[in-house]
Coordinates of C-alpha atoms and ligand atoms in Angstrom, one line a residue:
M241 CA 13.4 12.2 -24.7
K242 CA 13.7 9.0 -27.1
I243 CA 11.0 7.0 -25.7
C244 CA 12.5 2.2 -25.8
F245 CA 10.7 -1.1 -25.6
N246 CA 12.8 -3.5 -23.8
Q247 CA 11.7 -7.1 -24.5
A248 CA 11.8 -8.3 -21.2
T249 CA 8.0 -6.4 -21.0
T250 CA 6.5 -9.2 -23.5
L251 CA 9.3 -11.9 -22.4
E252 CA 6.5 -14.9 -22.2
N253 CA 3.9 -13.4 -24.7
S254 CA 5.6 -11.9 -27.7
N255 CA 8.7 -12.3 -29.8
L256 CA 11.4 -9.9 -31.7
V257 CA 8.6 -10.1 -35.4
K258 CA 6.0 -9.0 -32.8
D259 CA 7.6 -7.3 -30.5
L260 CA 9.4 -4.9 -33.7
D261 CA 6.3 -4.5 -35.3
L262 CA 4.2 -3.9 -32.5
C263 CA 6.2 -0.7 -31.5
E264 CA 7.1 0.6 -34.5
K265 CA 3.2 0.3 -35.1
H266 CA 3.0 2.5 -31.1
G267 CA 5.8 5.3 -31.7
Y268 CA 8.8 3.6 -30.0
D269 CA 12.2 4.7 -31.0
L270 CA 14.1 2.6 -30.2
I271 CA 13.8 -1.2 -29.0
E272 CA 15.9 -3.0 -26.7
I273 CA 16.7 -7.0 -27.8
R274 CA 17.1 -10.1 -25.5
T275 CA 19.9 -11.5 -26.7
M276 CA 20.1 -14.2 -24.3
D277 CA 16.4 -15.1 -26.0
K278 CA 14.1 -13.6 -28.1
L279 CA 17.4 -12.4 -30.9
K280 CA 18.2 -16.8 -30.6
E281 CA 14.3 -17.3 -31.4
Y282 CA 14.6 -15.2 -34.4
L283 CA 17.7 -16.1 -35.6
E284 CA 16.6 -19.9 -36.0
T285 CA 14.4 -18.7 -39.4
H286 CA 16.1 -15.3 -39.7
T287 CA 19.4 -13.5 -40.3
I288 CA 21.2 -11.0 -39.2
E289 CA 20.7 -9.6 -42.0
E290 CA 17.2 -9.3 -42.5
L291 CA 17.1 -7.8 -38.6
A292 CA 19.5 -5.4 -40.7
E293 CA 17.7 -4.5 -42.9
Y294 CA 14.6 -4.4 -40.9
F295 CA 16.1 -1.2 -39.1
K296 CA 17.3 0.7 -42.5
T297 CA 13.6 0.9 -43.4
H298 CA 11.9 1.4 -40.4
H299 CA 11.2 4.4 -37.9
I300 CA 12.8 1.5 -34.7
K301 CA 16.4 1.9 -34.0
P302 CA 18.1 -1.2 -31.8
Y303 CA 19.6 1.1 -28.3
A304 CA 21.2 -2.2 -26.5
F305 CA 21.8 -5.8 -25.7
N306 CA 20.6 -7.4 -22.6
A307 CA 22.5 -8.5 -21.2
L308 CA 26.2 -9.6 -20.8
V309 CA 25.7 -11.9 -17.7
F310 CA 28.0 -11.7 -14.4
F311 CA 30.9 -10.2 -15.1
N312 CA 32.8 -10.1 -12.6
N313 CA 33.9 -11.7 -9.9
R314 CA 34.0 -14.9 -12.2
D315 CA 36.4 -18.4 -12.4
A316 CA 38.9 -18.5 -15.4
A317 CA 36.4 -20.7 -17.7
G318 CA 33.2 -18.3 -16.6
Y319 CA 35.7 -15.5 -18.3
K320 CA 36.7 -17.2 -20.5
E321 CA 32.7 -17.4 -21.7
I322 CA 31.9 -13.3 -21.0
K323 CA 35.1 -12.3 -23.2
E324 CA 33.1 -15.0 -25.5
E325 CA 29.9 -13.5 -25.3
L326 CA 30.6 -10.0 -25.4
Q327 CA 33.0 -10.8 -29.2
Y328 CA 30.1 -11.6 -30.4
M329 CA 27.1 -8.7 -29.3
C330 CA 29.9 -7.1 -31.0
E331 CA 29.6 -8.6 -34.4
V332 CA 26.3 -8.5 -34.3
G333 CA 25.7 -5.4 -32.5
Q334 CA 28.2 -3.2 -35.8
K335 CA 25.9 -5.1 -38.6
I336 CA 22.5 -4.0 -37.0
G337 CA 23.9 -0.4 -35.4
C338 CA 23.1 -1.4 -32.0
K339 CA 26.3 0.3 -29.7
N340 CA 25.6 -0.2 -26.3
I341 CA 25.9 -3.2 -24.1
V342 CA 24.2 -3.2 -20.2
V343 CA 26.1 -5.8 -18.5
V344 CA 25.2 -7.2 -15.0
P345 CA 27.3 -8.0 -12.4
L346 CA 27.7 -11.0 -10.7
V347 CA 24.4 -12.1 -8.4
T348 CA 25.5 -15.0 -6.0
T349 CA 25.3 -15.2 -2.1
K350 CA 28.7 -16.3 -2.3
K351 CA 30.3 -14.0 0.4
F352 CA 33.0 -11.4 -1.6
T353 CA 34.3 -8.2 0.3
L354 CA 33.1 -4.9 -1.3
T355 CA 36.7 -4.8 -2.0
Q356 CA 36.9 -7.5 -3.8
I357 CA 34.1 -6.7 -6.0
K358 CA 35.2 -3.1 -7.0
E359 CA 39.0 -4.6 -7.7
S360 CA 37.3 -7.2 -9.9
A361 CA 34.8 -5.0 -11.8
V362 CA 36.7 -3.1 -12.5
K363 CA 40.0 -5.1 -14.5
V364 CA 36.9 -6.8 -15.8
L365 CA 35.8 -3.8 -17.6
N366 CA 38.8 -2.2 -18.7
E367 CA 39.4 -5.4 -20.7
L368 CA 35.8 -5.5 -21.4
A369 CA 36.3 -2.4 -23.0
D370 CA 39.0 -3.1 -25.2
I371 CA 36.9 -6.0 -26.6
A372 CA 34.0 -3.4 -27.4
K373 CA 35.7 -0.2 -27.8
P374 CA 37.1 -0.8 -31.5
Y375 CA 33.4 -1.6 -32.9
G376 CA 31.9 2.2 -31.0
I377 CA 29.6 -0.2 -28.2
R378 CA 29.7 1.3 -25.3
L379 CA 29.2 -0.3 -22.3
G380 CA 26.5 0.0 -18.6
I381 CA 26.7 -1.1 -16.0
E382 CA 23.1 -2.6 -14.8
F383 CA 23.6 -2.1 -10.3
V384 CA 20.7 -4.8 -9.3
G385 CA 18.4 -3.7 -6.5
H386 CA 18.8 -7.3 -5.2
P387 CA 20.6 -8.0 -1.7
E388 CA 23.2 -10.7 -3.6
C389 CA 24.0 -8.6 -6.6
T390 CA 27.7 -8.1 -5.4
I391 CA 26.7 -4.5 -7.1
N392 CA 23.4 -3.4 -6.1
T393 CA 23.4 0.1 -5.0
F394 CA 23.3 3.6 -7.9
G395 CA 26.3 5.0 -5.9
Q396 CA 28.1 1.6 -6.4
A397 CA 27.6 0.7 -9.6
Y398 CA 29.1 4.6 -10.1
D399 CA 32.1 4.5 -8.0
V400 CA 33.4 1.5 -10.9
V401 CA 32.9 3.4 -13.6
K402 CA 34.4 6.5 -12.0
A403 CA 37.5 4.2 -10.7
V404 CA 37.5 2.6 -15.1
N405 CA 36.9 6.4 -16.9
R406 CA 36.6 4.8 -19.9
D407 CA 34.3 6.7 -22.7
N408 CA 32.8 3.6 -23.3
V409 CA 32.0 2.7 -20.0
G410 CA 29.0 4.2 -18.2
V411 CA 26.2 2.8 -16.0
V412 CA 22.2 1.3 -16.2
L413 CA 20.2 3.2 -14.4
D414 CA 16.6 1.5 -13.9
C415 CA 14.3 2.6 -11.4
F416 CA 12.7 -0.7 -9.5
H417 CA 17.2 -1.4 -9.1
F418 CA 17.9 2.3 -7.4
H419 CA 14.2 2.1 -5.2
A420 CA 14.9 -1.2 -4.3
M421 CA 17.9 -0.8 -1.9
G422 CA 17.5 1.9 -1.6
S423 CA 19.9 3.4 -4.1
R424 CA 20.4 8.1 -2.5
M425 CA 19.2 10.6 -4.7
E426 CA 21.9 12.0 -4.1
D427 CA 24.1 10.0 -5.7
L428 CA 22.3 10.7 -8.5
K429 CA 21.6 14.4 -8.6
K430 CA 26.5 14.7 -8.1
A431 CA 26.6 12.2 -10.9
D432 CA 27.4 12.9 -14.7
A433 CA 25.0 12.3 -17.2
A434 CA 27.5 11.2 -19.6
K435 CA 28.0 8.2 -17.9
I436 CA 24.5 7.7 -18.0
F437 CA 24.1 4.9 -20.7
N438 CA 20.7 3.8 -20.7
V439 CA 17.3 4.2 -18.6
H440 CA 14.7 1.3 -18.1
I441 CA 11.3 2.4 -16.5
D442 CA 9.1 0.2 -14.3
D443 CA 7.3 1.1 -10.9
T444 CA 7.6 -1.3 -7.8
E445 CA 4.9 -2.5 -4.9
D446 CA 5.3 -1.8 -1.3
F447 CA 7.6 -4.4 -0.1
P448 CA 10.1 -3.3 2.0
I449 CA 14.1 -3.0 0.7
G450 CA 15.7 -6.5 0.2
L451 CA 12.4 -8.4 0.1
L452 CA 11.5 -6.7 -3.7
R453 CA 11.9 -9.1 -6.7
D454 CA 11.4 -8.1 -10.5
D455 CA 7.9 -10.1 -11.0
D456 CA 7.2 -6.9 -8.2
R457 CA 7.9 -4.2 -10.7
L458 CA 4.7 -2.1 -11.8
W459 CA 3.6 0.1 -15.0
P460 CA 5.7 3.4 -14.2
G461 CA 3.1 5.7 -12.2
E462 CA 1.0 2.6 -10.7
G463 CA 3.3 1.6 -7.4
A464 CA 6.3 3.2 -4.6
I465 CA 8.8 4.5 -6.3
D466 CA 9.7 8.4 -6.7
L467 CA 9.5 8.5 -10.6
D468 CA 9.3 12.1 -10.0
G469 CA 12.1 12.7 -7.7
I470 CA 14.7 10.1 -9.7
F471 CA 13.4 12.7 -13.4
S472 CA 13.3 15.9 -12.2
T473 CA 16.7 14.8 -11.0
L474 CA 17.9 13.7 -14.0
K475 CA 16.6 16.9 -16.1
E476 CA 18.3 18.9 -13.5
I477 CA 22.2 17.1 -14.4
G478 CA 20.7 17.6 -17.9
Y479 CA 20.2 14.0 -19.4
S480 CA 17.2 13.9 -22.0
D481 CA 18.6 10.7 -24.3
M482 CA 16.3 8.1 -23.7
V483 CA 13.9 5.8 -21.7
S484 CA 12.8 2.0 -21.4
V485 CA 9.7 1.0 -20.4
E486 CA 11.4 -2.5 -19.0
L487 CA 8.2 -5.1 -16.5
F488 CA 8.6 -8.3 -16.1
R489 CA 6.0 -8.6 -14.7
P490 CA 3.5 -12.3 -15.1
E491 CA 0.0 -10.7 -15.3
Y492 CA 1.4 -9.0 -17.9
Y493 CA 2.9 -11.7 -19.8
T494 CA -1.0 -12.7 -19.6
W495 CA -2.1 -9.5 -21.5
E496 CA -2.2 -9.1 -25.6
A497 CA 1.4 -7.6 -26.2
E498 CA -0.2 -5.3 -28.1
K499 CA -2.5 -3.7 -25.1
A500 CA 1.3 -4.1 -22.5
I501 CA 2.8 -2.0 -25.1
K502 CA 0.9 0.4 -26.0
V503 CA 0.0 0.8 -21.8
G504 CA 4.1 1.2 -21.9
K505 CA 3.9 3.6 -23.7
E506 CA 1.6 5.6 -22.5
K507 CA 2.6 5.7 -18.5
T508 CA 5.9 6.0 -19.5
E509 CA 5.0 9.1 -21.5
A510 CA 2.9 10.4 -18.3
V511 CA 5.7 10.3 -16.4
I512 CA 8.3 12.3 -17.6
N513 CA 6.4 13.8 -20.6
K514 CA 6.3 16.2 -17.0
Y515 CA 9.8 16.9 -17.2
F516 CA 11.0 15.9 -20.7
Ligands
ZN683 ZN1 16.6 -3.4 -16.3

């Protein structure tokens, strides 16, 4: 099981250059790059070619871009933007060797029926998969465990993935999001491991379902998520690719980035080494 670092974990106390050097130093295998802020900031003073060269000459490799946000149930202008952004991500991904893009469903208080959501998500993902395919890039739906997210459980996301039925469309399993809207372990048990493109590891304070938000996240093993249940199930269904540390906790942003990167890896290994 490869260990990956998601840049959200040091969102306010680091940058891409620092994250790469510290992750390399502490033995991470992979990194998930935030395109919406960290990559933009990096490109103010560096080039894509320099980034490609870094990955060629170091152990750490790029795993996924985070994130193409709000892909479904958009108006024409919003959808056009999504397609242009995906095109850009695919071109950068091809240059640096990044093969995955995390795609996030629409978060809104506007009411859509489950049928409208599924129809839009399936249609859009088929079109986005066509754009990504020539680049060898896969799209992973990250369902978000908030009531306002149009796709907010593992079962709902997996149902869309099954309906799309494309090799390069799968699901991102974030343990926080899995717990936060009460995703069912039975749904994970029934899943095909080949359709799980990315696993985000974290934990959470014990607030009720529907009230949890990203800043309630804790280091793996320190909270209320049934991580043993999730990782034993992943092993059972044959998943063993990678796991990515992804926190959003303001308290950890006050730490030195190096401490967060070191602790994140230690806490993750303590949870997953029982199974992998
Ligand atoms: Zn996540």
